[in-house]
CSV table of C-alpha atoms in Angstrom, one decimal:
chain,number,residue,atom,x,y,z
U,92,MET,CA,92.3,113.4,125.9
U,93,ASN,CA,94.1,112.4,122.7
U,94,SER,CA,96.9,114.9,122.2
U,95,ASN,CA,97.1,113.9,118.5
U,96,ILE,CA,93.8,115.5,117.8
U,97,GLU,CA,93.0,119.2,117.4
U,98,ASN,CA,90.2,121.4,116.1
U,99,PHE,CA,90.3,122.5,112.5
U,100,ASN,CA,89.2,126.0,111.5
U,101,SER,CA,87.5,126.7,108.1
U,102,PRO,CA,90.3,127.0,105.5
U,103,LYS,CA,90.7,130.2,103.6
U,104,ARG,CA,93.1,128.8,100.9
U,105,VAL,CA,92.8,125.2,99.7
U,106,GLY,CA,95.1,123.2,97.3
U,107,ILE,CA,93.8,120.2,95.3
U,108,LEU,CA,96.4,117.6,94.3
U,109,ALA,CA,95.1,115.2,91.7
U,110,ASN,CA,96.6,111.8,90.7
U,111,HIS,CA,98.0,112.4,87.2
U,112,MET,CA,97.4,108.8,86.3
U,113,ILE,CA,93.6,109.1,86.7
U,114,PRO,CA,92.1,111.6,84.2
U,115,GLN,CA,88.9,111.8,86.1
U,116,ALA,CA,90.8,113.1,89.2
U,117,MET,CA,91.7,116.4,87.6
U,118,GLU,CA,88.2,116.7,86.2
U,119,LEU,CA,86.7,116.2,89.7
U,120,GLY,CA,89.1,118.7,91.1
U,121,GLU,CA,87.9,121.3,88.7
U,122,VAL,CA,84.3,120.5,89.6
U,123,LEU,CA,85.1,121.0,93.3
U,124,LYS,CA,86.9,124.3,92.7
U,125,THR,CA,84.0,125.6,90.6
U,126,ASN,CA,81.3,124.6,93.2
U,127,LEU,CA,83.1,125.3,96.5
U,128,ASP,CA,85.6,128.1,95.8
U,129,SER,CA,83.6,131.3,96.6
U,130,GLN,CA,86.7,133.6,96.9
U,131,ASN,CA,88.9,132.3,94.1
U,132,SER,CA,91.4,131.2,96.7
U,133,TRP,CA,91.6,127.5,95.6
U,134,TRP,CA,94.3,126.1,93.4
U,135,ILE,CA,94.7,122.7,91.6
U,136,LYS,CA,97.8,120.8,90.4
U,137,ASN,CA,98.6,117.3,89.4
U,138,ILE,CA,100.6,115.5,92.1
U,139,ASN,CA,103.8,115.4,89.9
U,140,ASP,CA,103.9,119.1,89.3
U,141,LEU,CA,106.3,119.7,92.2
U,142,GLU,CA,107.4,123.2,91.1
U,143,GLY,CA,103.8,124.4,90.6
U,144,ILE,CA,102.8,122.9,94.0
U,145,SER,CA,105.7,124.5,95.7
U,146,ASN,CA,104.8,128.0,94.3
U,147,ASN,CA,101.3,127.7,95.8
U,148,LEU,CA,101.9,126.2,99.3
U,149,ASP,CA,102.4,129.5,101.2
U,150,GLU,CA,99.3,130.4,103.2
U,151,THR,CA,97.5,127.2,102.1
U,152,ASP,CA,95.4,125.9,105.0
U,153,LEU,CA,94.4,122.5,103.5
U,154,ILE,CA,95.5,120.1,100.9
U,155,ILE,CA,92.8,117.9,99.3
U,156,THR,CA,94.1,114.8,97.4
U,157,ILE,CA,92.1,113.0,94.7
U,158,GLY,CA,93.4,109.5,94.1
U,159,GLY,CA,94.2,106.8,96.5
U,160,ASP,CA,96.6,106.2,99.4
U,161,GLY,CA,99.6,106.6,97.1
U,162,THR,CA,98.5,110.2,96.3
U,163,ILE,CA,98.2,110.9,100.0
U,164,LEU,CA,101.7,109.6,100.6
U,165,ARG,CA,103.1,111.8,97.9
U,166,ALA,CA,101.2,114.8,99.3
U,167,ALA,CA,102.5,114.1,102.8
U,168,HIS,CA,106.1,114.4,101.6
U,169,ILE,CA,105.2,117.8,100.1
U,170,SER,CA,103.1,119.3,102.9
U,171,ALA,CA,104.7,117.8,106.0
U,172,LEU,CA,107.4,120.5,106.5
U,173,LYS,CA,104.7,123.2,106.4
U,174,GLU,CA,102.4,121.2,108.6
U,175,ILE,CA,99.4,121.6,106.1
U,176,PRO,CA,96.7,119.0,106.9
U,177,ILE,CA,95.5,116.6,104.2
U,178,LEU,CA,92.0,115.4,103.3
U,179,GLY,CA,91.9,112.4,101.0
U,180,ILE,CA,89.2,111.7,98.4
U,181,ASN,CA,89.3,108.1,97.2
U,182,MET,CA,89.4,107.5,93.5
U,183,GLY,CA,92.0,104.8,93.5
U,184,THR,CA,92.0,101.0,94.2
U,185,VAL,CA,93.1,101.3,97.8
U,186,GLY,CA,91.8,104.0,100.1
U,187,PHE,CA,92.6,103.1,103.7
U,188,MET,CA,93.8,106.7,104.4
U,189,CYS,CA,91.1,108.5,102.4
U,190,GLU,CA,88.2,110.1,104.2
U,191,ILE,CA,85.7,110.5,101.5
U,192,GLU,CA,84.7,108.5,98.4
U,193,ALA,CA,84.7,110.3,95.1
U,194,SER,CA,81.0,109.5,94.5
U,195,ASP,CA,80.1,111.3,97.8
U,196,CYS,CA,82.5,114.2,97.9
U,197,ILE,CA,80.3,117.0,96.4
U,198,GLU,CA,77.8,116.4,99.2
U,199,GLU,CA,80.2,115.6,102.0
U,200,LEU,CA,83.1,117.9,101.5
U,201,PRO,CA,81.4,121.1,102.8
U,202,ASN,CA,81.0,119.3,106.2
U,203,TYR,CA,84.8,119.2,106.4
U,204,LEU,CA,85.2,122.8,105.5
U,205,ASP,CA,82.8,124.5,107.9
U,206,GLY,CA,85.2,124.5,110.9
U,207,SER,CA,83.6,121.6,112.8
U,208,SER,CA,86.0,118.9,111.8
U,209,ILE,CA,89.2,117.8,113.5
U,210,ILE,CA,92.8,117.3,112.6
U,211,GLU,CA,94.4,113.9,113.5
U,212,LYS,CA,98.2,114.1,113.7
U,213,ARG,CA,100.3,111.2,112.4
U,214,MET,CA,103.9,110.4,113.3
U,215,MET,CA,106.5,110.1,110.6
U,216,LEU,CA,109.9,108.4,110.4
U,217,LYS,CA,113.1,110.1,109.3
U,218,ALA,CA,115.6,108.0,107.3
U,219,GLU,CA,119.3,109.0,107.0
U,220,ILE,CA,120.9,107.0,104.2
U,221,ILE,CA,124.7,107.1,104.0
U,222,ARG,CA,126.1,106.1,100.7
U,223,LYS,CA,129.6,106.7,99.4
U,224,GLY,CA,130.2,109.0,102.3
U,225,LYS,CA,127.2,111.2,101.6
U,226,LYS,CA,124.1,111.5,103.8
U,227,VAL,CA,120.6,112.0,102.3
U,228,GLU,CA,117.5,112.4,104.5
U,229,TYR,CA,113.9,111.3,103.7
U,230,ASP,CA,110.6,111.4,105.7
U,231,ALA,CA,108.2,108.5,105.6
U,232,LEU,CA,104.5,108.5,106.6
U,233,ASN,CA,104.0,104.7,105.9
U,234,ASP,CA,107.3,102.8,106.0
U,235,ILE,CA,110.9,102.4,105.3
U,236,VAL,CA,112.0,99.1,103.6
U,237,LEU,CA,115.5,97.7,103.2
U,238,ALA,CA,115.2,94.6,101.0
U,239,ARG,CA,117.2,92.5,98.6
U,240,GLY,CA,117.7,93.8,95.1
U,241,SER,CA,116.7,92.2,91.8
U,242,LYS,CA,118.7,89.0,92.5
U,243,ILE,CA,116.9,86.4,94.6
U,244,ARG,CA,119.7,86.1,97.2
U,245,VAL,CA,119.6,86.3,101.0
U,246,ILE,CA,120.9,89.5,102.5
U,247,GLU,CA,122.2,89.9,106.0
U,248,ILE,CA,121.1,93.0,108.0
U,249,SER,CA,122.4,94.0,111.4
U,250,VAL,CA,120.0,96.0,113.5
U,251,LYS,CA,121.1,98.3,116.3
U,252,LEU,CA,118.6,99.9,118.7
U,253,ASN,CA,119.9,103.0,120.4
U,254,ASN,CA,123.5,102.0,119.6
U,255,THR,CA,123.0,98.5,121.0
U,256,HIS,CA,122.9,95.4,118.8
U,257,LEU,CA,119.3,94.0,118.7
U,258,ALA,CA,119.4,91.3,116.1
U,259,THR,CA,120.9,90.1,112.8
U,260,TYR,CA,118.4,89.1,110.1
U,261,ARG,CA,119.2,86.8,107.2
U,262,GLY,CA,116.4,86.9,104.7
U,263,ASP,CA,114.8,89.2,102.2
U,264,GLY,CA,115.0,92.4,104.3
U,265,VAL,CA,113.4,94.5,107.0
U,266,VAL,CA,110.4,96.8,107.2
U,267,LEU,CA,110.2,99.8,109.6
U,268,SER,CA,106.6,101.0,109.8
U,269,THR,CA,104.7,103.8,111.4
U,270,PRO,CA,101.2,103.2,112.9
U,271,THR,CA,99.7,104.6,109.7
U,272,GLY,CA,101.8,102.1,107.7
U,273,SER,CA,100.7,99.1,109.9
U,274,THR,CA,97.9,98.4,107.4
U,275,GLY,CA,100.4,98.3,104.5
U,276,TYR,CA,103.5,96.1,103.9
U,277,SER,CA,103.9,95.2,107.5
U,278,LEU,CA,100.4,93.8,107.7
U,279,SER,CA,101.1,91.6,104.7
U,280,LEU,CA,104.0,90.1,106.6
U,281,GLY,CA,101.8,89.2,109.5
U,282,GLY,CA,102.4,92.4,111.6
U,283,PRO,CA,99.7,93.8,113.9
U,284,VAL,CA,97.3,96.7,113.0
U,285,VAL,CA,97.8,99.4,115.6
U,286,SER,CA,95.9,102.6,116.3
U,287,PRO,CA,96.9,105.3,113.8
U,288,SER,CA,97.1,107.9,116.5
U,289,SER,CA,99.6,105.9,118.6
U,290,ASN,CA,103.3,106.8,118.7
U,291,LEU,CA,105.4,103.7,118.1
U,292,ILE,CA,107.6,101.9,115.4
U,293,LEU,CA,107.0,98.4,114.1
U,294,LEU,CA,110.1,96.5,113.0
U,295,LYS,CA,109.2,93.4,110.9
U,296,PRO,CA,111.7,91.2,109.0
U,297,ILE,CA,110.9,89.9,105.5
U,298,GLY,CA,111.4,86.1,105.1
U,299,SER,CA,113.8,86.0,107.9
U,300,HIS,CA,115.7,82.8,108.7
U,301,MET,CA,116.7,84.0,112.2
U,302,SER,CA,115.1,84.7,115.5
U,303,LEU,CA,112.6,87.5,116.3
U,304,HIS,CA,110.9,86.7,113.0
U,305,GLY,CA,107.6,87.9,114.6
U,306,GLY,CA,108.9,91.5,114.8
U,307,VAL,CA,109.5,94.1,117.5
U,308,VAL,CA,107.4,97.1,118.7
U,309,LEU,CA,109.7,100.0,119.5
U,310,ASP,CA,109.3,103.4,121.2
U,311,LEU,CA,108.7,106.6,119.3
U,312,ASN,CA,112.1,108.0,120.1
U,313,SER,CA,114.1,104.9,119.1
U,314,LYS,CA,117.2,105.3,116.9
U,315,ILE,CA,117.5,102.3,114.6
U,316,ASP,CA,120.6,101.5,112.6
U,317,LEU,CA,120.3,99.0,109.7
U,318,THR,CA,123.6,97.8,108.2
U,319,ILE,CA,124.0,95.4,105.3
U,320,ARG,CA,126.5,92.7,106.2
U,321,SER,CA,126.5,91.0,102.8
U,322,GLU,CA,127.7,91.9,99.4
U,323,ASN,CA,124.5,91.1,97.6
U,324,SER,CA,122.6,94.1,96.2
U,325,ALA,CA,119.8,95.8,98.2
U,326,THR,CA,117.2,98.6,97.8
U,327,VAL,CA,115.9,101.1,100.2
U,328,SER,CA,112.3,102.1,99.6
U,329,ILE,CA,110.6,105.1,101.2
U,330,ASP,CA,106.8,104.9,101.3
U,331,GLY,CA,106.8,102.6,98.3
U,332,PHE,CA,107.6,105.3,95.7
U,333,ILE,CA,111.1,106.6,96.5
U,334,ASP,CA,113.8,103.9,95.8
Protein backbone atom coordinates (compact mmCIF):
# COMPACT_ATOMS: atom_id res chain seq x y z
CA MET A 1 0.00 0.00 0.00
CA ASN A 2 1.29 3.46 -0.90
CA SER A 3 1.69 5.41 2.35
CA ASN A 4 1.70 8.67 0.35
CA ILE A 5 -1.99 8.26 -0.53
CA GLU A 6 -4.98 8.82 1.75
CA ASN A 7 -8.73 9.27 1.36
CA PHE A 8 -10.19 12.72 0.95
CA ASN A 9 -13.48 13.68 2.61
CA SER A 10 -15.89 16.17 1.06
CA PRO A 11 -14.57 19.68 1.85
CA LYS A 12 -16.77 22.08 3.81
CA ARG A 13 -14.69 25.18 3.11
CA VAL A 14 -12.90 25.73 -0.22
CA GLY A 15 -10.50 28.45 -1.30
CA ILE A 16 -9.90 29.36 -4.95
CA LEU A 17 -6.56 30.92 -5.89
CA ALA A 18 -6.53 32.42 -9.38
CA ASN A 19 -3.51 33.46 -11.43
CA HIS A 20 -3.64 37.27 -11.47
CA MET A 21 -1.92 37.34 -14.86
CA ILE A 22 -4.84 35.49 -16.52
CA PRO A 23 -8.05 37.59 -16.41
CA GLN A 24 -10.17 34.55 -17.30
CA ALA A 25 -8.86 32.70 -14.22
CA MET A 26 -10.68 34.97 -11.76
CA GLU A 27 -13.79 34.87 -13.98
CA LEU A 28 -13.76 31.07 -13.95
CA GLY A 29 -13.32 31.10 -10.17
CA GLU A 30 -16.44 33.22 -9.77
CA VAL A 31 -18.37 30.82 -12.02
CA LEU A 32 -17.27 27.83 -9.93
CA LYS A 33 -18.19 29.57 -6.70
CA THR A 34 -21.63 30.50 -8.04
CA ASN A 35 -22.36 26.99 -9.33
CA LEU A 36 -20.83 24.82 -6.61
CA ASP A 37 -20.90 26.81 -3.37
CA SER A 38 -24.21 25.76 -1.79
CA GLN A 39 -23.39 26.98 1.75
CA ASN A 40 -21.56 30.25 1.02
CA SER A 41 -18.39 28.74 2.45
CA TRP A 42 -16.13 29.23 -0.59
CA TRP A 43 -13.74 32.15 -0.98
CA ILE A 44 -11.69 33.38 -3.93
CA LYS A 45 -8.49 35.46 -4.09
CA ASN A 46 -5.81 36.15 -6.65
CA ILE A 47 -2.58 34.27 -5.94
CA ASN A 48 -0.67 37.48 -5.10
CA ASP A 49 -3.09 38.65 -2.40
CA LEU A 50 -1.08 37.08 0.42
CA GLU A 51 -2.80 38.99 3.22
CA GLY A 52 -6.27 38.17 1.93
CA ILE A 53 -5.36 34.51 1.52
CA SER A 54 -3.82 34.30 5.00
CA ASN A 55 -7.00 35.71 6.55
CA ASN A 56 -9.08 32.93 4.96
CA LEU A 57 -6.91 29.82 5.40
CA ASP A 58 -8.24 28.76 8.81
CA GLU A 59 -10.65 25.81 8.53
CA THR A 60 -10.15 25.67 4.76
CA ASP A 61 -10.26 22.02 3.64
CA LEU A 62 -9.19 22.42 -0.01
CA ILE A 63 -7.37 24.91 -2.21
CA ILE A 64 -8.32 25.01 -5.91
CA THR A 65 -5.81 26.77 -8.13
CA ILE A 66 -6.69 28.19 -11.55
CA GLY A 67 -3.66 28.80 -13.75
CA GLY A 68 -0.74 26.52 -14.46
CA ASP A 69 2.06 24.77 -12.58
CA GLY A 70 3.46 28.10 -11.42
CA THR A 71 0.18 28.86 -9.66
CA ILE A 72 0.29 25.48 -7.93
CA LEU A 73 3.88 26.10 -6.78
CA ARG A 74 2.90 29.44 -5.27
CA ALA A 75 -0.13 27.86 -3.61
CA ALA A 76 2.06 25.10 -2.14
CA HIS A 77 4.20 27.69 -0.35
CA ILE A 78 1.03 29.18 1.13
CA SER A 79 -0.82 26.01 2.16
CA ALA A 80 1.99 23.58 3.06
CA LEU A 81 2.33 24.56 6.72
CA LYS A 82 -1.39 24.04 7.27
CA GLU A 83 -1.35 20.83 5.19
CA ILE A 84 -4.25 21.94 3.00
CA PRO A 85 -4.51 19.80 -0.16
CA ILE A 86 -4.38 21.47 -3.59
CA LEU A 87 -6.38 20.68 -6.72
CA GLY A 88 -5.11 22.33 -9.90
CA ILE A 89 -7.23 23.53 -12.83
CA ASN A 90 -5.05 24.17 -15.88
CA MET A 91 -5.42 27.48 -17.67
CA GLY A 92 -1.72 28.06 -18.28
CA THR A 93 0.84 26.94 -20.85
CA VAL A 94 2.23 24.12 -18.71
CA GLY A 95 0.03 21.89 -16.58
CA PHE A 96 2.01 18.82 -15.53
CA MET A 97 0.75 19.13 -11.95
CA CYS A 98 -2.80 20.20 -12.78
CA GLU A 99 -5.55 17.60 -12.50
CA ILE A 100 -8.32 19.19 -14.59
CA GLU A 101 -8.42 21.25 -17.78
CA ALA A 102 -10.33 24.54 -17.54
CA SER A 103 -12.65 23.50 -20.36
CA ASP A 104 -13.80 20.43 -18.39
CA CYS A 105 -13.82 21.74 -14.82
CA ILE A 106 -17.53 22.58 -14.49
CA GLU A 107 -18.39 18.98 -15.34
CA GLU A 108 -15.51 17.20 -13.61
CA LEU A 109 -14.92 19.19 -10.43
CA PRO A 110 -17.95 17.78 -8.53
CA ASN A 111 -16.37 14.31 -8.85
CA TYR A 112 -13.43 15.54 -6.75
CA LEU A 113 -15.65 17.11 -4.10
CA ASP A 114 -17.95 14.21 -3.30
CA GLY A 115 -15.57 12.42 -0.93
CA SER A 116 -14.53 9.63 -3.29
CA SER A 117 -11.18 11.12 -4.39
CA ILE A 118 -7.74 10.65 -2.82
CA ILE A 119 -4.94 12.89 -1.57
CA GLU A 120 -1.46 12.20 -2.90
CA LYS A 121 1.27 13.49 -0.60
CA ARG A 122 4.38 15.06 -2.14
CA MET A 123 7.70 15.62 -0.38
CA MET A 124 9.27 19.07 -0.22
CA LEU A 125 12.79 20.35 0.29
CA LYS A 126 13.83 22.82 2.97
CA ALA A 127 16.57 25.30 2.09
CA GLU A 128 18.58 27.15 4.73
CA ILE A 129 20.42 30.06 3.15
CA ILE A 130 23.10 31.77 5.24
CA ARG A 131 24.06 35.22 4.00
CA LYS A 132 25.96 37.84 5.95
CA GLY A 133 25.55 35.81 9.12
CA LYS A 134 21.76 35.53 8.85
CA LYS A 135 19.80 32.34 8.12
CA VAL A 136 16.62 32.36 6.04
CA GLU A 137 14.50 29.24 5.41
CA TYR A 138 12.44 28.37 2.34
CA ASP A 139 10.40 25.31 1.33
CA ALA A 140 10.46 23.99 -2.24
CA LEU A 141 7.97 21.69 -3.94
CA ASN A 142 9.87 21.55 -7.26
CA ASP A 143 13.53 22.43 -6.91
CA ILE A 144 16.29 24.54 -5.45
CA VAL A 145 18.80 25.96 -7.94
CA LEU A 146 22.18 27.52 -7.19
CA ALA A 147 23.48 28.99 -10.45
CA ARG A 148 25.77 31.66 -11.85
CA GLY A 149 24.56 35.23 -11.86
CA SER A 150 24.15 37.59 -14.81
CA LYS A 151 27.80 37.29 -15.84
CA ILE A 152 28.64 34.33 -18.06
CA ARG A 153 31.40 32.99 -15.84
CA VAL A 154 32.02 29.58 -14.35
CA ILE A 155 31.27 29.18 -10.66
CA GLU A 156 32.72 26.48 -8.41
CA ILE A 157 30.36 24.73 -6.00
CA SER A 158 31.50 22.32 -3.30
CA VAL A 159 28.87 19.72 -2.37
CA LYS A 160 28.80 17.93 0.99
CA LEU A 161 26.47 15.01 1.69
CA ASN A 162 25.78 14.44 5.39
CA ASN A 163 28.91 16.45 6.25
CA THR A 164 31.13 14.42 3.88
CA HIS A 165 32.54 15.93 0.68
CA LEU A 166 30.77 14.46 -2.35
CA ALA A 167 31.97 16.50 -5.33
CA THR A 168 33.12 19.90 -6.52
CA TYR A 169 31.39 21.15 -9.66
CA ARG A 170 32.81 23.82 -11.97
CA GLY A 171 30.15 25.04 -14.36
CA ASP A 172 26.88 26.96 -14.36
CA GLY A 173 25.42 25.62 -11.13
CA VAL A 174 23.57 22.81 -9.37
CA VAL A 175 19.90 21.75 -9.21
CA LEU A 176 18.38 19.90 -6.25
CA SER A 177 15.02 18.48 -7.29
CA THR A 178 12.13 16.66 -5.65
CA PRO A 179 10.31 13.85 -7.47
CA THR A 180 7.62 16.40 -8.35
CA GLY A 181 10.30 18.63 -9.87
CA SER A 182 11.86 15.80 -11.87
CA THR A 183 9.74 16.88 -14.86
CA GLY A 184 11.04 20.46 -14.59
CA TYR A 185 14.51 21.97 -14.81
CA SER A 186 16.20 18.68 -13.89
CA LEU A 187 14.57 16.96 -16.89
CA SER A 188 15.82 19.65 -19.27
CA LEU A 189 19.35 18.85 -18.04
CA GLY A 190 18.93 15.17 -18.91
CA GLY A 191 17.79 14.03 -15.47
CA PRO A 192 15.40 11.09 -15.00
CA VAL A 193 11.66 11.33 -14.48
CA VAL A 194 10.78 9.55 -11.22
CA SER A 195 7.49 8.60 -9.62
CA PRO A 196 6.00 11.71 -7.94
CA SER A 197 5.08 9.63 -4.88
CA SER A 198 8.67 8.48 -4.29
CA ASN A 199 10.84 9.98 -1.54
CA LEU A 200 14.23 10.95 -2.93
CA ILE A 201 16.31 13.93 -4.01
CA LEU A 202 17.89 14.43 -7.44
CA LEU A 203 21.16 16.34 -7.60
CA LYS A 204 22.01 17.52 -11.12
CA PRO A 205 24.88 19.82 -12.12
CA ILE A 206 24.32 22.49 -14.79
CA GLY A 207 26.96 22.58 -17.55
CA SER A 208 29.53 20.91 -15.30
CA HIS A 209 33.17 20.48 -16.37
CA MET A 210 33.85 17.93 -13.65
CA SER A 211 32.96 14.32 -12.86
CA LEU A 212 29.52 13.06 -11.78
CA HIS A 213 27.98 15.22 -14.52
CA GLY A 214 25.16 12.68 -14.83
CA GLY A 215 23.89 13.59 -11.38
CA VAL A 216 23.22 11.70 -8.17
CA VAL A 217 20.07 10.21 -6.60
CA LEU A 218 19.98 10.81 -2.85
CA ASP A 219 17.97 9.57 0.11
CA LEU A 220 15.04 11.55 1.47
CA ASN A 221 16.87 12.35 4.73
CA SER A 222 20.05 13.59 3.08
CA LYS A 223 21.59 16.82 4.34
CA ILE A 224 23.22 18.60 1.42
CA ASP A 225 25.55 21.58 1.83
CA LEU A 226 26.32 23.74 -1.21
CA THR A 227 29.19 26.19 -0.84
CA ILE A 228 30.36 28.63 -3.52
CA ARG A 229 34.15 28.44 -3.86
CA SER A 230 34.56 31.28 -6.36
CA GLU A 231 34.10 35.04 -6.24
CA ASN A 232 31.79 35.22 -9.25
CA SER A 233 28.18 36.18 -8.54
CA ALA A 234 25.50 33.50 -8.09
CA THR A 235 21.75 33.25 -7.53
CA VAL A 236 19.62 30.89 -5.47
CA SER A 237 16.20 30.20 -6.98
CA ILE A 238 13.40 28.46 -5.05
CA ASP A 239 10.74 26.84 -7.26
CA GLY A 240 11.56 29.27 -10.05
CA PHE A 241 9.89 32.33 -8.52
CA ILE A 242 11.81 33.17 -5.32
CA ASP A 243 15.31 34.48 -6.14
